[in-house]
Amino acid sequence: MDSMGEVRSSDTTILVFDSGVGGLSVAQSILLRLPGIRIVYVADDAAFPYGTKSEAVLKKRILDVILPLQASSQADLVVIACNTASTIILPDLRTRLTIPVVGVVPAIKPAATLSQTRHIGLLATPATINRTYTDQLLNDFAADCRVVRVGSSRLVELAESYLRDDKVDLEALRQIILPFFMSEEAPESSAGLDVIVLGCTHFPLLRQQLAQVAPYPVSWIDSGDAIASRVEQVLGGQNLLPQMQDLKTHHLVFTGNADLSEPFKKHLMGLGFTRFNWTQNYLAFSPSIDQ
Ligand code: DGL
């Protein structure tokens, strides 16, 4: 970003953060609920993917990227639109910021409520699958469910390339979700898996294609609407709900060299980003990632 003042605005502004384009699925839910909100979307694609990195590396990196951008954008609220980041950074971030921070966690509670067969799937990054935070959620809300966990970084990459070049390898998707459907129970049996949690914000971007390759219909649950509702509630509590519903000019900040291809522009429009400024290669201001 050439001028740090560029992202300032008198409109109610929220900073939405992810390692890449996944948080756009959350931003879409927020824009549907609050069309008059202004979004500064931050993608730390220079450090992508997060799902294969250690907690220590990610903690430092996330603070290094978010804190200066929050200060320059003067956002009223921060959304960590990344499950992998949320499961480790929320307490640290909340002690460092004076504005509210909303995180996203896998929608295990609504999935367990919805499941008739008490047999659910959790599709997330390898990091999220293995976090104690996730164990705790499963223990608290799905203790009576049989849960199949599938961790995939490949699916995160497939969602990234879908937005960038519009192509999806359906056979690769089919292979990734196969373990959910390997159980001995027939789908129509009362024990067959009936709900899959999309526990990574990239995955709702491929919801249609995932449903298309599933051997039988299941419910696919994500956290987008719950996050949007929480954002509305928190902003309302601070008297910061946008008064005017006119569409704002958003700002997209990518730390890496992401290109704004034609398919990407089209997807951004579809996700609610009808007007936006674009900054790529924000590395001049963000430190390098330790591997
Ligand atoms: N979108 C992120 C999430 O919700 C993670 C993607 C990554 O591995 O970088 O977990």
Coordinates of C-alpha atoms and ligand atoms in Angstrom, one line a residue:
M1 CA 0.0 0.0 0.0
D2 CA 1.6 3.3 -1.0
S3 CA -0.2 5.5 1.4
M4 CA -1.3 4.2 4.7
G5 CA -4.0 6.9 4.7
E6 CA -5.6 5.3 1.6
V7 CA -7.6 2.8 3.5
R8 CA -9.1 5.2 6.0
S9 CA -12.8 6.0 5.8
S10 CA -15.6 7.5 7.8
D11 CA -17.8 4.5 7.0
T12 CA -18.1 1.7 9.5
T13 CA -15.2 -0.5 8.4
I14 CA -14.3 -4.0 9.3
L15 CA -11.0 -5.8 8.7
V16 CA -11.5 -9.3 7.4
F17 CA -8.4 -11.5 7.6
D18 CA -7.4 -14.9 6.1
S19 CA -4.4 -16.6 4.7
G20 CA -5.9 -16.3 1.2
V21 CA -9.2 -16.1 -0.5
G22 CA -11.1 -18.3 2.0
G23 CA -12.2 -15.3 4.1
L24 CA -14.1 -14.0 1.1
S25 CA -16.8 -16.7 1.8
V26 CA -17.2 -15.0 5.3
A27 CA -17.1 -11.5 3.8
Q28 CA -19.9 -12.6 1.4
S29 CA -22.1 -13.6 4.3
I30 CA -21.4 -10.3 6.1
L31 CA -22.1 -8.2 2.9
L32 CA -25.4 -10.0 2.5
R33 CA -26.5 -9.1 6.0
L34 CA -24.9 -5.6 6.1
P35 CA -24.7 -4.3 2.6
G36 CA -23.6 -0.9 3.8
I37 CA -20.5 -2.1 5.5
R38 CA -17.0 -1.3 4.2
I39 CA -14.5 -4.1 4.2
V40 CA -10.7 -4.0 4.2
Y41 CA -9.9 -7.6 3.2
V42 CA -6.5 -8.8 4.1
A43 CA -5.1 -12.0 2.5
D44 CA -1.7 -13.1 3.8
D45 CA -1.1 -15.1 0.7
A46 CA 2.7 -14.6 1.0
A47 CA 2.6 -17.0 3.9
F48 CA -0.1 -19.3 2.4
P49 CA -1.0 -22.0 3.4
Y50 CA -1.5 -21.6 7.1
G51 CA -2.8 -25.1 7.6
T52 CA 0.7 -26.7 7.4
K53 CA 2.6 -24.2 9.6
S54 CA 3.4 -24.4 13.3
E55 CA 1.4 -22.5 15.9
A56 CA 4.5 -20.5 17.0
V57 CA 5.2 -19.3 13.4
L58 CA 1.6 -18.5 12.7
K59 CA 1.1 -16.5 16.0
K60 CA 4.0 -14.2 15.3
R61 CA 3.1 -13.8 11.6
I62 CA -0.6 -13.0 12.1
L63 CA 0.2 -10.3 14.7
D64 CA 2.9 -8.9 12.5
V65 CA 0.5 -8.6 9.5
I66 CA -2.8 -7.5 11.3
L67 CA -1.6 -5.0 13.8
P68 CA -0.2 -2.4 11.4
L69 CA -3.0 -2.9 9.0
Q70 CA -5.6 -2.4 11.7
A71 CA -3.9 0.8 12.8
S72 CA -3.7 2.2 9.3
S73 CA -7.3 1.2 8.3
Q74 CA -8.7 2.3 11.7
A75 CA -11.2 -0.6 11.4
D76 CA -14.0 -0.7 13.9
L77 CA -13.8 -4.5 14.2
V78 CA -11.6 -7.4 13.1
V79 CA -12.9 -10.7 11.8
I80 CA -10.4 -13.5 11.7
A81 CA -12.1 -15.3 8.8
C82 CA -9.8 -18.3 9.1
N83 CA -10.4 -21.4 11.3
T84 CA -6.7 -22.3 11.4
A85 CA -5.8 -18.8 12.7
S86 CA -8.8 -18.4 15.0
T87 CA -8.0 -21.5 17.0
I88 CA -4.7 -20.0 18.1
I89 CA -4.7 -16.2 17.9
L90 CA -7.9 -14.8 19.4
P91 CA -6.8 -14.3 23.0
D92 CA -3.5 -12.7 22.0
L93 CA -5.2 -10.4 19.5
R94 CA -7.8 -9.4 22.0
T95 CA -5.2 -8.3 24.5
R96 CA -3.5 -6.2 21.8
L97 CA -6.5 -4.5 20.3
T98 CA -9.0 -2.2 21.8
I99 CA -11.7 -3.0 19.2
P100 CA -13.8 -6.2 19.1
V101 CA -12.3 -9.3 17.4
V102 CA -14.7 -11.9 16.0
G103 CA -13.3 -15.3 15.2
V104 CA -14.5 -18.3 13.3
V105 CA -14.5 -21.9 14.6
P106 CA -15.8 -25.0 12.8
A107 CA -19.6 -25.2 13.0
I108 CA -19.6 -28.4 15.0
K109 CA -22.4 -27.3 17.3
P110 CA -25.0 -26.6 14.5
A111 CA -23.9 -29.8 12.7
A112 CA -24.5 -31.9 15.8
T113 CA -27.9 -30.3 16.3
L114 CA -28.8 -31.0 12.7
S115 CA -27.6 -34.6 12.4
Q116 CA -30.4 -37.2 12.5
T117 CA -28.0 -40.1 12.3
R118 CA -25.5 -38.8 14.9
H119 CA -22.7 -39.4 12.4
I120 CA -21.0 -36.3 11.1
G121 CA -17.9 -35.3 9.1
L122 CA -15.3 -32.5 9.8
L123 CA -13.5 -31.3 6.7
A124 CA -10.7 -28.8 7.6
T125 CA -7.0 -28.1 7.3
P126 CA -4.6 -30.6 8.9
A127 CA -3.8 -28.0 11.6
T128 CA -7.5 -27.4 12.6
I129 CA -8.2 -31.2 12.6
N130 CA -5.5 -31.7 15.2
R131 CA -6.0 -28.7 17.5
T132 CA -7.0 -29.3 21.1
Y133 CA -9.5 -26.5 20.5
T134 CA -11.3 -28.8 18.0
D135 CA -11.1 -31.8 20.4
Q136 CA -12.8 -29.6 22.9
L137 CA -15.6 -28.4 20.5
L138 CA -16.3 -32.1 19.6
N139 CA -16.3 -33.1 23.2
D140 CA -18.6 -30.2 24.2
F141 CA -21.1 -30.4 21.4
A142 CA -20.8 -33.7 19.6
A143 CA -19.9 -36.2 22.3
D144 CA -22.7 -38.5 21.2
C145 CA -21.8 -38.4 17.5
R146 CA -19.5 -40.5 15.5
V147 CA -17.2 -38.0 13.8
V148 CA -15.0 -38.6 10.8
R149 CA -12.2 -36.0 10.5
V150 CA -10.5 -35.3 7.1
G151 CA -7.7 -32.7 6.9
S152 CA -6.8 -31.4 3.5
S153 CA -4.4 -28.6 2.4
R154 CA -5.0 -29.7 -1.2
L155 CA -8.6 -28.7 -1.0
V156 CA -7.5 -25.2 0.2
E157 CA -5.2 -25.0 -2.9
L158 CA -8.1 -26.1 -5.2
A159 CA -10.3 -23.4 -3.8
E160 CA -7.6 -20.8 -4.4
S161 CA -7.2 -21.9 -8.0
Y162 CA -10.9 -22.1 -8.6
L163 CA -11.2 -18.4 -7.8
R164 CA -8.1 -17.4 -9.8
D165 CA -8.7 -19.4 -13.0
D166 CA -12.2 -20.9 -12.7
K167 CA -11.1 -24.5 -13.0
V168 CA -11.9 -27.3 -10.5
D169 CA -10.5 -30.8 -10.6
L170 CA -13.6 -32.7 -9.7
E171 CA -11.8 -36.0 -9.5
A172 CA -9.4 -34.5 -6.9
L173 CA -12.5 -33.3 -4.9
R174 CA -14.0 -36.7 -5.0
Q175 CA -10.9 -38.4 -3.7
I176 CA -10.6 -35.9 -0.8
I177 CA -14.1 -36.5 0.5
L178 CA -14.1 -40.2 -0.1
P179 CA -13.1 -41.1 3.5
F180 CA -16.4 -39.7 4.7
F181 CA -18.3 -42.2 2.7
M182 CA -16.3 -45.3 3.3
S183 CA -18.3 -46.5 6.3
E184 CA -20.0 -49.8 6.1
E185 CA -23.5 -48.3 6.6
A186 CA -25.6 -47.7 3.6
P187 CA -26.5 -44.0 3.1
E188 CA -30.1 -44.7 3.7
S189 CA -29.4 -46.5 6.9
S190 CA -30.1 -44.7 10.1
A191 CA -26.3 -44.7 10.9
G192 CA -25.0 -43.1 7.6
L193 CA -23.1 -39.8 7.8
D194 CA -25.6 -37.0 7.1
V195 CA -23.8 -33.7 7.8
I196 CA -20.3 -32.4 6.9
V197 CA -18.8 -29.4 8.6
L198 CA -16.8 -27.1 6.2
G199 CA -14.2 -26.2 8.9
C200 CA -12.0 -24.1 6.7
T201 CA -13.3 -20.8 5.2
H202 CA -11.9 -21.8 1.7
F203 CA -14.3 -24.7 1.4
P204 CA -17.7 -23.0 1.1
L205 CA -16.3 -21.5 -2.2
L206 CA -16.4 -25.1 -3.6
R207 CA -19.7 -26.1 -1.8
Q208 CA -21.6 -26.8 -5.1
Q209 CA -18.8 -28.9 -6.6
L210 CA -18.4 -30.8 -3.3
A211 CA -22.1 -31.6 -3.3
Q212 CA -21.8 -32.6 -7.0
V213 CA -19.2 -35.3 -6.3
A214 CA -20.6 -36.7 -3.1
P215 CA -22.0 -40.2 -3.6
Y216 CA -25.3 -39.2 -1.9
P217 CA -26.7 -35.9 -0.6
V218 CA -25.6 -34.6 2.8
S219 CA -25.9 -31.2 4.5
W220 CA -22.8 -29.0 4.2
I221 CA -22.5 -26.6 7.1
D222 CA -20.2 -23.6 7.4
S223 CA -19.9 -20.7 9.9
G224 CA -20.4 -17.7 7.5
D225 CA -23.9 -16.8 8.6
A226 CA -23.1 -17.2 12.3
I227 CA -20.1 -14.9 11.9
A228 CA -22.2 -12.3 10.0
S229 CA -24.8 -12.4 12.7
R230 CA -22.2 -12.0 15.4
V231 CA -20.7 -9.0 13.5
E232 CA -24.1 -7.4 13.3
Q233 CA -24.7 -7.9 17.0
V234 CA -21.3 -6.5 18.1
L235 CA -21.5 -3.4 15.8
G236 CA -25.1 -2.9 16.9
G237 CA -24.0 -2.9 20.6
Q238 CA -21.5 -0.1 19.7
N239 CA -24.0 1.9 17.6
L240 CA -21.8 1.3 14.6
L241 CA -24.3 -0.4 12.2
P242 CA -24.1 1.3 8.8
Q243 CA -27.0 3.8 8.5
M244 CA -26.9 3.9 4.7
Q245 CA -27.2 0.7 2.7
D246 CA -25.4 2.1 -0.3
L247 CA -22.5 -0.1 -1.6
K248 CA -19.1 1.0 -0.4
T249 CA -15.7 0.8 -2.1
H250 CA -13.8 -2.0 -0.4
H251 CA -10.1 -2.5 -0.1
L252 CA -8.3 -5.8 -0.8
V253 CA -4.8 -6.1 0.5
F254 CA -2.7 -9.2 -0.6
T255 CA 0.7 -9.7 1.0
G256 CA 1.9 -11.7 -2.0
N257 CA 1.9 -11.4 -5.8
A258 CA -1.7 -12.5 -6.5
D259 CA -2.8 -11.4 -9.9
L260 CA -6.2 -9.9 -10.4
S261 CA -7.3 -12.2 -13.3
E262 CA -10.6 -11.8 -15.1
P263 CA -12.1 -14.9 -13.4
F264 CA -11.0 -13.6 -10.0
K265 CA -12.7 -10.2 -10.7
K266 CA -15.9 -12.1 -11.7
H267 CA -15.8 -14.2 -8.5
L268 CA -15.2 -11.1 -6.4
M269 CA -18.3 -9.4 -8.0
G270 CA -20.3 -12.6 -7.3
L271 CA -19.2 -12.5 -3.6
G272 CA -20.4 -8.9 -3.2
F273 CA -17.2 -6.9 -4.0
T274 CA -18.7 -4.8 -6.7
R275 CA -16.3 -1.9 -6.1
F276 CA -12.9 -2.2 -4.7
N277 CA -9.3 -1.0 -4.6
W278 CA -6.6 -3.6 -4.8
T279 CA -3.2 -3.7 -3.3
Q280 CA -0.9 -6.6 -4.0
N281 CA 2.6 -7.3 -2.8
Y282 CA 2.1 -5.7 0.6
L283 CA 5.5 -7.2 1.6
A284 CA 7.1 -3.8 1.7
F285 CA 5.3 -3.4 5.1
S286 CA 5.0 -7.0 6.2
P287 CA 7.9 -9.1 7.5
S288 CA 9.0 -12.3 5.9
I289 CA 7.6 -15.6 7.1
D290 CA 9.9 -18.0 9.1
Q291 CA 9.4 -21.5 7.8
Ligands
DGL1 N1 -9.0 -20.5 5.3 C1 -8.2 -21.0 6.3 C2 -9.1 -21.7 7.3 O1 -10.2 -21.4 7.5 C3 -7.0 -21.8 6.1 C4 -6.3 -22.0 4.8 C5 -4.8 -22.3 4.9 O2 -4.4 -23.4 5.2 O3 -4.1 -21.3 4.7 O4 -8.6 -22.6 8.0

